[in-house]
XYZ file of C-alpha atoms in Angstrom:
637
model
C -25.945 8.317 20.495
C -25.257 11.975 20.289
C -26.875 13.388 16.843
C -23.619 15.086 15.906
C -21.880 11.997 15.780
C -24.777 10.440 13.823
C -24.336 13.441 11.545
C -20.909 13.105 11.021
C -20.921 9.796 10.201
C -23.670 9.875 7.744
C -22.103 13.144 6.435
C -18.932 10.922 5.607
C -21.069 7.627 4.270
C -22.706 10.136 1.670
C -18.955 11.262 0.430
C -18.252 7.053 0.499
C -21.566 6.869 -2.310
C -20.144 9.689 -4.286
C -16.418 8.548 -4.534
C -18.131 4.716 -4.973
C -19.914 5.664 -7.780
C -17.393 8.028 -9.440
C -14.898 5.162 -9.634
C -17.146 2.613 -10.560
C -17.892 4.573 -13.914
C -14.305 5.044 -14.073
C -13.817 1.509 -14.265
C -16.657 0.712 -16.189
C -15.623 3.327 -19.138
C -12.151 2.062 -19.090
C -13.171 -1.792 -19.510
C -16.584 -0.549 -22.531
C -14.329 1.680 -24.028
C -10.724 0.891 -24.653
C -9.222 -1.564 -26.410
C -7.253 -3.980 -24.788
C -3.628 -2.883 -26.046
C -4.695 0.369 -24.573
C -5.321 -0.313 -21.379
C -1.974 -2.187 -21.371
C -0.303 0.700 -22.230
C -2.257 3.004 -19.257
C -1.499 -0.229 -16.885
C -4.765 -1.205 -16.136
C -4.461 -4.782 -18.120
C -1.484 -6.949 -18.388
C -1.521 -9.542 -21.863
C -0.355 -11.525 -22.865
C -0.006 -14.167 -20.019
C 1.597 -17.164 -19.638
C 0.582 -19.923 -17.236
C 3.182 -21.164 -14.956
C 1.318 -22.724 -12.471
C -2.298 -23.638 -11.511
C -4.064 -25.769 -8.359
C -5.879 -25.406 -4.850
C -4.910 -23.350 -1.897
C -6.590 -23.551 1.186
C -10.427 -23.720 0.862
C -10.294 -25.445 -1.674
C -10.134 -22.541 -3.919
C -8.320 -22.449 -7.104
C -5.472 -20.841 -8.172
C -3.263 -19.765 -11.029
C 0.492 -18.343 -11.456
C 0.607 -16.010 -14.470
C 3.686 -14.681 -16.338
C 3.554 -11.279 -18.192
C 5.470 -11.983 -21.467
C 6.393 -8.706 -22.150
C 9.429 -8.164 -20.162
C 9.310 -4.458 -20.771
C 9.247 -2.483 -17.178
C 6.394 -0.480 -16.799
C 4.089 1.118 -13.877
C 0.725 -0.655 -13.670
C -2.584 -0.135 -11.250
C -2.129 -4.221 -9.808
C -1.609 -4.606 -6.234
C -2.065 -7.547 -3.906
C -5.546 -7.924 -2.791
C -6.888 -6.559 -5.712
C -10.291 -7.660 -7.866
C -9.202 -8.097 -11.072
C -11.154 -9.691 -14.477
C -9.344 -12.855 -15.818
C -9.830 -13.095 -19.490
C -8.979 -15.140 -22.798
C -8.901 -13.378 -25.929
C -8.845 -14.098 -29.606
C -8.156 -11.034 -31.843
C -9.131 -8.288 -29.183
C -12.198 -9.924 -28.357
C -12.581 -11.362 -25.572
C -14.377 -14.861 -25.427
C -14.297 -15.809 -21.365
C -13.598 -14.282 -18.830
C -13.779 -14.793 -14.409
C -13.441 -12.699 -11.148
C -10.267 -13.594 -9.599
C -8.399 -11.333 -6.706
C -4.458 -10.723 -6.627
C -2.023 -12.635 -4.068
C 1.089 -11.489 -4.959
C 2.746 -9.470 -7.078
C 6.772 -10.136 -7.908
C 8.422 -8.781 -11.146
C 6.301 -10.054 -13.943
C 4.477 -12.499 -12.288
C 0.874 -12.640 -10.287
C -0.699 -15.177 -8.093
C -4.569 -14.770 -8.775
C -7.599 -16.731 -6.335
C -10.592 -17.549 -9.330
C -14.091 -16.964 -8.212
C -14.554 -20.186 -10.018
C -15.449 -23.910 -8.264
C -12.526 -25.377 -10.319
C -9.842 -24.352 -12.767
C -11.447 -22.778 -16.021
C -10.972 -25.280 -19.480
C -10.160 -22.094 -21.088
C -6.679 -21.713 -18.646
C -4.839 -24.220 -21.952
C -6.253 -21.674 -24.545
C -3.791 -18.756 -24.619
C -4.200 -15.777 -25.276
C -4.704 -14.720 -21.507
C -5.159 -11.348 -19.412
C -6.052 -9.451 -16.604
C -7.845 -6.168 -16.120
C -8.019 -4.307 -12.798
C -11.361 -3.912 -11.531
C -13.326 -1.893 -9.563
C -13.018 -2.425 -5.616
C -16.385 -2.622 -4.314
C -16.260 -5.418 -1.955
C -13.715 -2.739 0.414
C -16.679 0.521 0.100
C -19.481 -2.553 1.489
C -17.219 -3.264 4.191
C -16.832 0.342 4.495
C -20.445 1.457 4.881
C -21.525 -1.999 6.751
C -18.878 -1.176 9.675
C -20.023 2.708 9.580
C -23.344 2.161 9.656
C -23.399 -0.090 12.388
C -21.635 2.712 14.369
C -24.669 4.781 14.111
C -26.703 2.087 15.374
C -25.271 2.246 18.517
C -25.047 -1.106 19.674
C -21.744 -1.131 20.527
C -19.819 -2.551 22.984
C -18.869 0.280 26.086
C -15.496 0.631 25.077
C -16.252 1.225 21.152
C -18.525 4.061 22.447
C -15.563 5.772 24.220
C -13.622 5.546 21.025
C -16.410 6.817 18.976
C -16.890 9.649 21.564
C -13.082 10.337 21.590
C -12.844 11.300 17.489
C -16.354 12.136 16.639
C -17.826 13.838 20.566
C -14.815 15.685 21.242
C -13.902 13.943 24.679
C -10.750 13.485 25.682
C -8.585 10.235 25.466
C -8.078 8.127 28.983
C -4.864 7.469 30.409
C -4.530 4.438 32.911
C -2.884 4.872 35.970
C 1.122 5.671 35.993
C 3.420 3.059 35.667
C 5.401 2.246 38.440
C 8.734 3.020 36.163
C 9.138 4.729 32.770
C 9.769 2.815 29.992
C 13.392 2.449 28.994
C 15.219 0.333 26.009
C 18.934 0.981 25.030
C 17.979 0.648 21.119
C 15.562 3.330 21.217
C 15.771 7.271 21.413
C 14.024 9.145 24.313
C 11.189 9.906 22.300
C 10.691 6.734 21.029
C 10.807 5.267 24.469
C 7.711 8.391 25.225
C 5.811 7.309 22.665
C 5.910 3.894 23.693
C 4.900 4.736 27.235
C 2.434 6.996 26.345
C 0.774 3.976 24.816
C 1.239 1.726 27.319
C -0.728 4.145 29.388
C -3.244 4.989 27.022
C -6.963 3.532 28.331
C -8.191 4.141 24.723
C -6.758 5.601 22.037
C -2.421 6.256 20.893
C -1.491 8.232 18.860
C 2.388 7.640 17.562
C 2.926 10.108 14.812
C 6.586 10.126 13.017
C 7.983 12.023 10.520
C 10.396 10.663 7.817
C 12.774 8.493 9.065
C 12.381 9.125 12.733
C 12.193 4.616 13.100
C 8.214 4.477 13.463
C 8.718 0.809 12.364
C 11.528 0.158 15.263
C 8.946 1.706 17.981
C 6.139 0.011 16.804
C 8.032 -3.464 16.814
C 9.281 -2.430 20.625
C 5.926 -1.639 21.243
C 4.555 -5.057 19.946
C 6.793 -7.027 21.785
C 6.132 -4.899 25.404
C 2.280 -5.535 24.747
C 3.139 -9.686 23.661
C 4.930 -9.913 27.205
C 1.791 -8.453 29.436
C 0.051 -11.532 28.175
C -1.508 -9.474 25.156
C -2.326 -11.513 21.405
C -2.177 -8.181 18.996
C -3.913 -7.378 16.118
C -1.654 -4.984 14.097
C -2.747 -3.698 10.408
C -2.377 -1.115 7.635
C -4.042 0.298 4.628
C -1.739 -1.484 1.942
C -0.529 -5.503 1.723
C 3.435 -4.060 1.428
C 3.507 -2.020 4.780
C 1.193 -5.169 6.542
C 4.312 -7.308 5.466
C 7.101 -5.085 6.222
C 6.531 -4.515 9.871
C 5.718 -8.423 9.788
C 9.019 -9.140 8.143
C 10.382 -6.874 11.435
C 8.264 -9.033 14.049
C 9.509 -12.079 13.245
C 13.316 -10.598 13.383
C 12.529 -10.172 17.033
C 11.244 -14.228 17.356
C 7.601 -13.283 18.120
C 4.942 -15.483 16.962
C 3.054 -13.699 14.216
C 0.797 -14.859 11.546
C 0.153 -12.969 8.420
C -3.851 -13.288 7.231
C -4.639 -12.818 3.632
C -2.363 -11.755 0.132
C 0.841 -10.778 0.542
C 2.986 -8.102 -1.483
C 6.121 -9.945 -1.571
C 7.373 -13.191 -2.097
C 10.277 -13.756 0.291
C 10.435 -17.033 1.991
C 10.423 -15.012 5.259
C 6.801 -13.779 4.961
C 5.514 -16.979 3.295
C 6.010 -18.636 5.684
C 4.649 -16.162 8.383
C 1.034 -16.500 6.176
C -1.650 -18.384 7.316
C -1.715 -20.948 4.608
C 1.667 -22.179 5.370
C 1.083 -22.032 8.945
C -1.818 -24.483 8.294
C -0.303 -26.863 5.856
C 2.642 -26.701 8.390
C 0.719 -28.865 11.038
C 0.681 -32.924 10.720
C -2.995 -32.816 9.772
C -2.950 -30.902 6.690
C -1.653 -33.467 4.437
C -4.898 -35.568 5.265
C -6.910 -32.146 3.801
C -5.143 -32.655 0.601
C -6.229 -36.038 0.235
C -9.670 -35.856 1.316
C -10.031 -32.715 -1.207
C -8.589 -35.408 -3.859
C -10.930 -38.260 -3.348
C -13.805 -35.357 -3.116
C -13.137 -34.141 -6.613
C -12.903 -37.687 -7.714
C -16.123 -38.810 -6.194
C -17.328 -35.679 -7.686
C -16.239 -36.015 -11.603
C -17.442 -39.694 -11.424
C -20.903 -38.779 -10.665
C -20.852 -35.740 -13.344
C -20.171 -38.698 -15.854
C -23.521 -39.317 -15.592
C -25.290 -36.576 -17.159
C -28.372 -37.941 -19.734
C -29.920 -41.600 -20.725
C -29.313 -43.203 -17.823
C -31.481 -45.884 -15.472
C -32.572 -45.963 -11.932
C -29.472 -47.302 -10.496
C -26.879 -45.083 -12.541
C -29.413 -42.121 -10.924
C -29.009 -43.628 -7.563
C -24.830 -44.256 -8.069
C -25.177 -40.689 -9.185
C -26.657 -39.338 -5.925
C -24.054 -41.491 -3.720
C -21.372 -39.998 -5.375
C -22.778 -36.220 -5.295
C -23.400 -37.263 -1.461
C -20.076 -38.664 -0.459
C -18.323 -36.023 -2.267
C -20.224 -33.464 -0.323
C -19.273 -34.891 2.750
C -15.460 -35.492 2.001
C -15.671 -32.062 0.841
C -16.994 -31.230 4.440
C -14.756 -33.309 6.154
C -11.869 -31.412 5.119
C -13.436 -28.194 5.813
C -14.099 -29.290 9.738
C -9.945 -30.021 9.437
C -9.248 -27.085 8.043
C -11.584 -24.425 10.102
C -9.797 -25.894 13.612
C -6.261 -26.216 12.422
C -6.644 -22.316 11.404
C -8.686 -21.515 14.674
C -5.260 -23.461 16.275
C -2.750 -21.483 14.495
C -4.648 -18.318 15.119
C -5.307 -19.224 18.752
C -1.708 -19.916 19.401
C -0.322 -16.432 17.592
C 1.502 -13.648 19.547
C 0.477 -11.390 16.494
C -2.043 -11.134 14.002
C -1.150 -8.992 11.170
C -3.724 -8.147 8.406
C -4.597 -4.890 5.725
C -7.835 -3.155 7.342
C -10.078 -4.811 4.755
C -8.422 -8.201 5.272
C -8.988 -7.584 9.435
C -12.972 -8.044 8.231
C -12.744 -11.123 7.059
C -14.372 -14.613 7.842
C -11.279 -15.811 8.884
C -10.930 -13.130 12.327
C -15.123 -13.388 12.794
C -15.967 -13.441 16.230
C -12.066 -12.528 17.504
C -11.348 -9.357 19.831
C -8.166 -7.991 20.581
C -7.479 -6.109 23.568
C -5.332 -4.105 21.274
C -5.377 -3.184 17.940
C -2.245 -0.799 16.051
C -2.633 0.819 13.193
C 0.320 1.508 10.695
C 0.344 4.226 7.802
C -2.862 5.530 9.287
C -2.563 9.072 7.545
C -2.822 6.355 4.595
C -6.336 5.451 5.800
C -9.816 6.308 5.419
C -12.121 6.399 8.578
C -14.075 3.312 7.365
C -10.952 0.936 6.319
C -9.913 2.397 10.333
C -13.110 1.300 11.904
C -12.946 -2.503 10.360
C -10.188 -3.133 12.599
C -10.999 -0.864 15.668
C -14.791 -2.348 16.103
C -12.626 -5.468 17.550
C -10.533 -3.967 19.823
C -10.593 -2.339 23.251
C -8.015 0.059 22.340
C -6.493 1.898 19.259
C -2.742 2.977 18.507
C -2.484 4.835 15.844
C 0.928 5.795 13.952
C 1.589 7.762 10.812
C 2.492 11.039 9.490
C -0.612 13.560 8.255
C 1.906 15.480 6.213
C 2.932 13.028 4.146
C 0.529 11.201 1.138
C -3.222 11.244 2.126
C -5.699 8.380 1.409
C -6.503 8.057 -1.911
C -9.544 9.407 -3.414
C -10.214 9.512 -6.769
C -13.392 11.376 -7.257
C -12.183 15.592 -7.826
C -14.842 16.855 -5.630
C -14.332 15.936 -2.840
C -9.940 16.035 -2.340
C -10.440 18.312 0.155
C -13.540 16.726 1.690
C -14.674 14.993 5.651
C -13.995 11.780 3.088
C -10.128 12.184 3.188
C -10.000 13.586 6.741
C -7.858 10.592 8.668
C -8.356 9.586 12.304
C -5.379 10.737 13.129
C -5.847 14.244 11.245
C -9.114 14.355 13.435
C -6.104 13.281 16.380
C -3.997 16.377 15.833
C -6.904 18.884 15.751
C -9.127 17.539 18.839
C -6.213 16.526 21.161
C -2.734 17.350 19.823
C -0.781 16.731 23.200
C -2.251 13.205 23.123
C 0.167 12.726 19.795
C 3.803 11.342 20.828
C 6.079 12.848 18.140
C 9.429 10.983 17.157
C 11.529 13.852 17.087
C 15.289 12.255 15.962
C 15.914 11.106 12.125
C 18.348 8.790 11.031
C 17.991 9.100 7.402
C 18.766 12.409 5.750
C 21.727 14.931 5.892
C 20.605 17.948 7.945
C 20.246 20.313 4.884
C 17.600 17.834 2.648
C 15.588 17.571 6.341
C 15.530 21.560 7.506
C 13.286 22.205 4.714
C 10.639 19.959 5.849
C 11.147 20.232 9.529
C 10.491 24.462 9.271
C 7.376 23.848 6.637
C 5.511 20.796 7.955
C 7.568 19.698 11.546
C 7.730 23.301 13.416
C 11.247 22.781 13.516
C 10.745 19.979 16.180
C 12.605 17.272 14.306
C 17.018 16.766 14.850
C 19.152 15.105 12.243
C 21.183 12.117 14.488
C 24.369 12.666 14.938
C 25.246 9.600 12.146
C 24.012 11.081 9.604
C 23.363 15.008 9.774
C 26.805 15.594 7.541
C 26.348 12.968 5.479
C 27.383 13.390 1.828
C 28.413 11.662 -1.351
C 32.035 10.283 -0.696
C 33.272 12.822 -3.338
C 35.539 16.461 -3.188
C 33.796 17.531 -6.180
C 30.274 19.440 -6.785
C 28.607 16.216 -6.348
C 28.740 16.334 -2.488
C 26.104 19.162 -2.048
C 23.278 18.257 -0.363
C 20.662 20.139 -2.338
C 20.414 21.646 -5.803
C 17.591 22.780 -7.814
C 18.078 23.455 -11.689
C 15.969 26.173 -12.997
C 14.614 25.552 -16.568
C 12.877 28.862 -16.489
C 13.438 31.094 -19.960
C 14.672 27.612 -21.733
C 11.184 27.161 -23.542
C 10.446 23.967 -21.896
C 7.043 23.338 -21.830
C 4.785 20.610 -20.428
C 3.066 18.403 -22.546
C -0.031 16.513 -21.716
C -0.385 12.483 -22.600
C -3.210 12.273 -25.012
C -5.216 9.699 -23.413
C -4.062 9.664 -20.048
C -4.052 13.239 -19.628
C -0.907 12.880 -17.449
C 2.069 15.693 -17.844
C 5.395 14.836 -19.091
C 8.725 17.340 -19.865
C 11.229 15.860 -22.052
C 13.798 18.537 -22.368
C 13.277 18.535 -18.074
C 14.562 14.827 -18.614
C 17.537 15.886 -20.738
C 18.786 18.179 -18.041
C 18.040 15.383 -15.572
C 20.081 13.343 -17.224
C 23.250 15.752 -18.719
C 23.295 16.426 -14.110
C 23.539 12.281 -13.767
C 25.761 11.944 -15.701
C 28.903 12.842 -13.588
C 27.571 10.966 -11.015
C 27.582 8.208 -13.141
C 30.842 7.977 -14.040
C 32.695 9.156 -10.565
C 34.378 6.173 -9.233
C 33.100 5.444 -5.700
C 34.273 3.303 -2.834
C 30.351 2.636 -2.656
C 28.263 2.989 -4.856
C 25.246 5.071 -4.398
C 21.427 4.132 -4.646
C 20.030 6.360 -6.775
C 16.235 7.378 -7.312
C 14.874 9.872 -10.371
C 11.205 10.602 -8.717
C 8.351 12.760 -10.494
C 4.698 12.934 -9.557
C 3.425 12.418 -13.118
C 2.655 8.718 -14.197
C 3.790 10.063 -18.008
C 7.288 11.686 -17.021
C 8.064 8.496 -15.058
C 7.305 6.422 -17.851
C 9.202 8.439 -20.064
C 12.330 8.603 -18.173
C 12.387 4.930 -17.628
C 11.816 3.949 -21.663
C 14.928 6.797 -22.284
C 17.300 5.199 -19.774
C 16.211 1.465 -20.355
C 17.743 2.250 -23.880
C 20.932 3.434 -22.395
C 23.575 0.188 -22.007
C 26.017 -0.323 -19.430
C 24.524 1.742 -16.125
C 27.246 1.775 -13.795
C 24.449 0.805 -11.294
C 20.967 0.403 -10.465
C 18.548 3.161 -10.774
C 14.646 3.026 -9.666
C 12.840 5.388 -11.512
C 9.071 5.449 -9.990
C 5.885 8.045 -9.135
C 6.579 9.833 -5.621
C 2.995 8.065 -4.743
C 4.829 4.756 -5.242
C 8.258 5.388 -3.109
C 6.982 6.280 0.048
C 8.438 4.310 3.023
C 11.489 4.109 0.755
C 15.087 5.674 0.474
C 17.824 6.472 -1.792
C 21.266 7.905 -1.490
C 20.177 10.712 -4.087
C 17.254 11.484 -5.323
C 16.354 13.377 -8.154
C 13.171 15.004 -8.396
C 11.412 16.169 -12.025
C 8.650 18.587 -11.154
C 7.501 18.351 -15.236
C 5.219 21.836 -14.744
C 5.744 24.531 -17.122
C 3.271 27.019 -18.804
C 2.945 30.282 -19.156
C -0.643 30.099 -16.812
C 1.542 29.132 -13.542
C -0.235 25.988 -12.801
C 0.813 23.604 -10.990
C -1.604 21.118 -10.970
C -1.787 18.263 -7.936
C 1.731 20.030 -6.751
C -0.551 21.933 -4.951
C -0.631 19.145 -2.651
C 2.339 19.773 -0.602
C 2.475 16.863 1.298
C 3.722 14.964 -2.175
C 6.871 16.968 -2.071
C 7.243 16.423 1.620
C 7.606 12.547 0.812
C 9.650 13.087 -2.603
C 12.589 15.624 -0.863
C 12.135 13.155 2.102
C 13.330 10.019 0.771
C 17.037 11.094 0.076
C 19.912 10.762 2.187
C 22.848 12.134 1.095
C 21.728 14.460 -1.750
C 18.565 16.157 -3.311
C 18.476 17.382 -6.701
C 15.216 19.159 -7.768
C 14.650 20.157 -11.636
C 11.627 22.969 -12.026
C 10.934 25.706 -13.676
C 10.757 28.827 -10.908
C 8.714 31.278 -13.464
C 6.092 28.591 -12.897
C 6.479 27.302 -9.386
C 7.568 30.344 -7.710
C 3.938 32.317 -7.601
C 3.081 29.808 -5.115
C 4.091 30.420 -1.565
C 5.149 26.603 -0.626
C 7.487 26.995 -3.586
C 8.486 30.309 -3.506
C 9.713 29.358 -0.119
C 11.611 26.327 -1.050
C 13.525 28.415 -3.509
C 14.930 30.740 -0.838
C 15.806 28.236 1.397
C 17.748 26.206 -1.621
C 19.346 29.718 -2.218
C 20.319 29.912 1.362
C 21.273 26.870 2.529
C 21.972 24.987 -1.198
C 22.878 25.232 -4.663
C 20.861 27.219 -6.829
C 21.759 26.600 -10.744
C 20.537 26.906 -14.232
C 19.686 24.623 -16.998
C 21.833 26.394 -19.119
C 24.692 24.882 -17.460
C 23.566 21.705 -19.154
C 22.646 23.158 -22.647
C 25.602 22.834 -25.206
């Protein structure tokens, strides 16, 4: 192997250690040092909890079904597929505790796998918790894929791939089709893209911009590569976009199974998992009851424990024995009704970490896709790749990067994506989806000039969209200046997140005729900021409010991408005398947050402080030219 890709690589593996180790000490400080009400309130524990339900899923592993009593809404850290600590605690101390790893996540309830043989005697105690814990199972997987790389005993075709992002050669194309790929439900470009990938020998790249129906061409895409003959293995960085474009497969009738914890709930993707294909089969009912008479055979011979003769020792050992082998039994049932359901998918759809696991050992794909892969690190990338002959990657580099926590290295090889590697090594490999269906043409010019090169057209449907209202309402964009009004940022005093509360109050005095315009439909309506601390604020000032006319979502930008709203409303917080801005800087935030609207954008900064930098200073002359440029003290009585 060439020693500049062995350099690279190891170059990458030693900003993996650093970022490892930074957030295990985060972890470990936040678990040693806080209290538990406080990490509640920072959403990094959720108590109390309520059992709903416990048992055994498949494996034999146990389960519980916890309820968070406090029905406040609030913004944790929990996601599916998560470590987490499960705890009981008397008075703040806490007196057990096990590893357990999040299902699902609905509302204000959690599915959580114990690391435990059986169900904990503590689970009747009250007084029950979770903490979020550090991740390190994903940074072994990680380093274990990456390092093999460097070995170099990979298969020829995992070479070529290797070569292609870290030796600077070229992608291969197969030979032309006979015919181009057409499809009446998709653009021309979308129809491109999927050719292009068709025709790719090794690596696709699919990148698209907001709302330009990445989803719709991957799903076309899927379904071309299912009729050659193909069984696909299609993944992502997080458990909600794995389930979302599995949600979409299934619309179209192919056969797609969904490995490991899910996001959502729905009956829909339930029953698309793994487990319920399983316990769908004829054969899985006898797993249950061998698993019974196992743990029966098992609790009689743990009756047994001191002061006992020869043949209570030797009823002892037949009972350890034949619940061993019952316990076996069900296994060998289990292991070939999964390697049936597996063998008889279309699709197999799994997170990049979940794509290493036991359950997909020893399975290659001819083809593996890879959603949100801006969203990726290399290493999560590689877990899935090392299995395929071929890559497709989709995404959009100018939207949210991978996250990584560790200061030092933000702008670092560690959160350099494949498919940023992609655009600078072999940009006319990229297929661009160049029509949008989402925003009005004003909220998307912005974007399209700053991150797009002015590549990207507003469809027909939707490029005039407004607000179905004659009054000031229907503009498309608006930024409120609170410069000279003496609102300053203030900084959470543990967190160390920003918040603006007179921002807020101008936020909400502009709402407010939207709320009370009567519309034929009524609009979905997002309030967006990048600070954990504003959101949080917002929400606890409008959850007092009664009587909303309608819904409103009120979340971090890092926590709405792949979403939309009608109008969005953006709080930018910032405002000191210093002109910082903070992780603003990272433009690619506001890409996603002016993004997500449809029909109108309303931004609320203070220009004094965002306008010495050149993104912003920019973004205020185009709302000047092409928008509504207003004060806050329009909104001051």
């Amino acid at each position: 192997m060439r020693e500049e890709i062995v350099a690279g690589i190891s170059h990458w593996l030693n900003c993996l250690e650093k970022e490892r180790k930074y957030q295990q000490e985060l972890f470990k400080s936040l678990l040693n040092e806080q209290p538990i009400a406080k990490r509640v309130e920072d959403g990094f524990s959720r108590f109390p909890l309520n059992v709903t339900d416990s048992g055994f899923a498949m494996g034999g592993i146990p389960y519980a079904i916890l309820e968070y009593m406090n029905k406040k809404k609030r913004e944790d850290h929990f996601q599916s597929g998560m470590p987490v600590r499960f705890f009981s605690a008397k008075e703040g101390n806490i007196e057990n505790e096990c590893r357990a790893v999040v299902h699902w996540k609905h509302k204000n309830q959690m599915k959580v796998f114990l690391q435990l043989r059986d169900l904990p005697e503590w689970l009747t105690d009250g007084g029950l918790g979770l903490d979020v814990l550090h991740d390190e199972r994903t940074f072994r997987q990680m380093r274990s894929v990456m390092e093999g790389l460097m070995e170099g005993k990979n298969p020829p075709q995992t070479n070529k791939i290797l070569n292609v992002f870290y030796g600077n050669q070229f992608p291969d194309s197969r030979r032309q089709r006979g015919e181009p790929y057409q499809n009446e439900a998709l653009n021309t470009s979308q129809c491109k893209a999927i050719e292009n990938c068709l025709l790719a020998d090794d690596v696709g790249c699919i990148h698209g911009p907001p709302g330009t129906g990445k989803t719709t061409t991957l799903k076309y895409l899927i379904k071309e590569l299912v009729n050659s003959g193909e069984q696909v293995l299609v993944t992502a960085p997080s458990n909600a976009a794995v389930d979302w474009i599995t949600l979409q497969l299934q619309a179209i009738k192919i056969k797609v199974v969904r490995v490991g914890h899910l996001s959502r709930v729905d009956p829909e993707i339930v029953d698309c998992g793994l487990e319920a294909r399983v316990f769908s089969q004829d054969e899985a009912q006898q797993i249950k009851k061998v698993r019974i008479q196992a743990e029966d055979a098992r609790r009689q011979a743990e009756r047994y424990k001191r002061n006992f003769g020869p043949q209570e020792r030797k009823l002892r050992r037949e009972l350890f024995r034949e619940s061993r082998e019952l316990s076996q039994w069900a296994s060998d049932i289990e292991k070939r009704l999964v390697e049936k359901v597996l063998d008889d998918a279309e699709v197999i759809c799994a997170t990049l970490s979940g794509s290493d696991g036991s359950v997909l050992k020893g399975r290659k794909f001819k083809t593996c896709i890879i959603d949100e892969a801006a969203q990726a690190l290399q290493g999560a990338c590689w877990l899935a790749m090392v299995r395929a002959q071929r890559v497709i990657l989709a995404g959009d580099p100018f939207q949210l990067p991978p996250t990584v926590k560790n200061p030092e290295l933000m702008d670092s090889q560690m959160s350099k994506t494949l498919l940023d590697i992609a655009i600078s090594n072999f940009p006319d490999r990229l297929s661009l989806l160049d029509l949008q269906y989402r925003m009005n043409k004003t909220i998307m010019e912005f974007s399209n000039q700053w991150f797009y090169g002015k590549k990207l057209t507003a469809h027909h449907s939707v490029e005039q969209q407004l607000l179905n209202s004659d009054n000031a309402l229907a503009e498309a964009v608006e930024f409120v200046d609170t410069a000279g009004c003496g609102f300053e940022e203030q900084q959470h005093e543990h967190t160390l997140s920003y918040f603006n509360k007179d921002e807020y109050l101008i936020l909400r005095e502009h709402l407010d005729p939207l709320l009370h315009t009567n519309f034929i439909h009524s609009p979905t309506v997002g309030i967006l900021s990048p600070y954990a601390a504003q959101v949080r604020f917002i929400r606890e000032e409008m959850e007092a409010e009664a009587g909303l006319p309608f819904d409103l979502q009120i979340k971090t930008i890092d926590s709405f991408q792949g979403q939309e709203k009608d109008v969005i409303y953006l709080s930018l917080v910032r405002s000191n005398p210093d002109q910082k801005i903070g992780f603003l800087k990272d433009y690619r935030r506001m890409n996603v947050a002016m993004t997500r609207a449809k029909r109108k954008l309303v931004i609320i900064g203070d220009s004094a402080t965002l306008g010495t930098d050149l993104f912003y200073s920019a973004l205020l002359d185009y709302i000047e030219k092409k928008g509504t440029y207003r004060s806050a003290w329009e909104f001051m009585g």
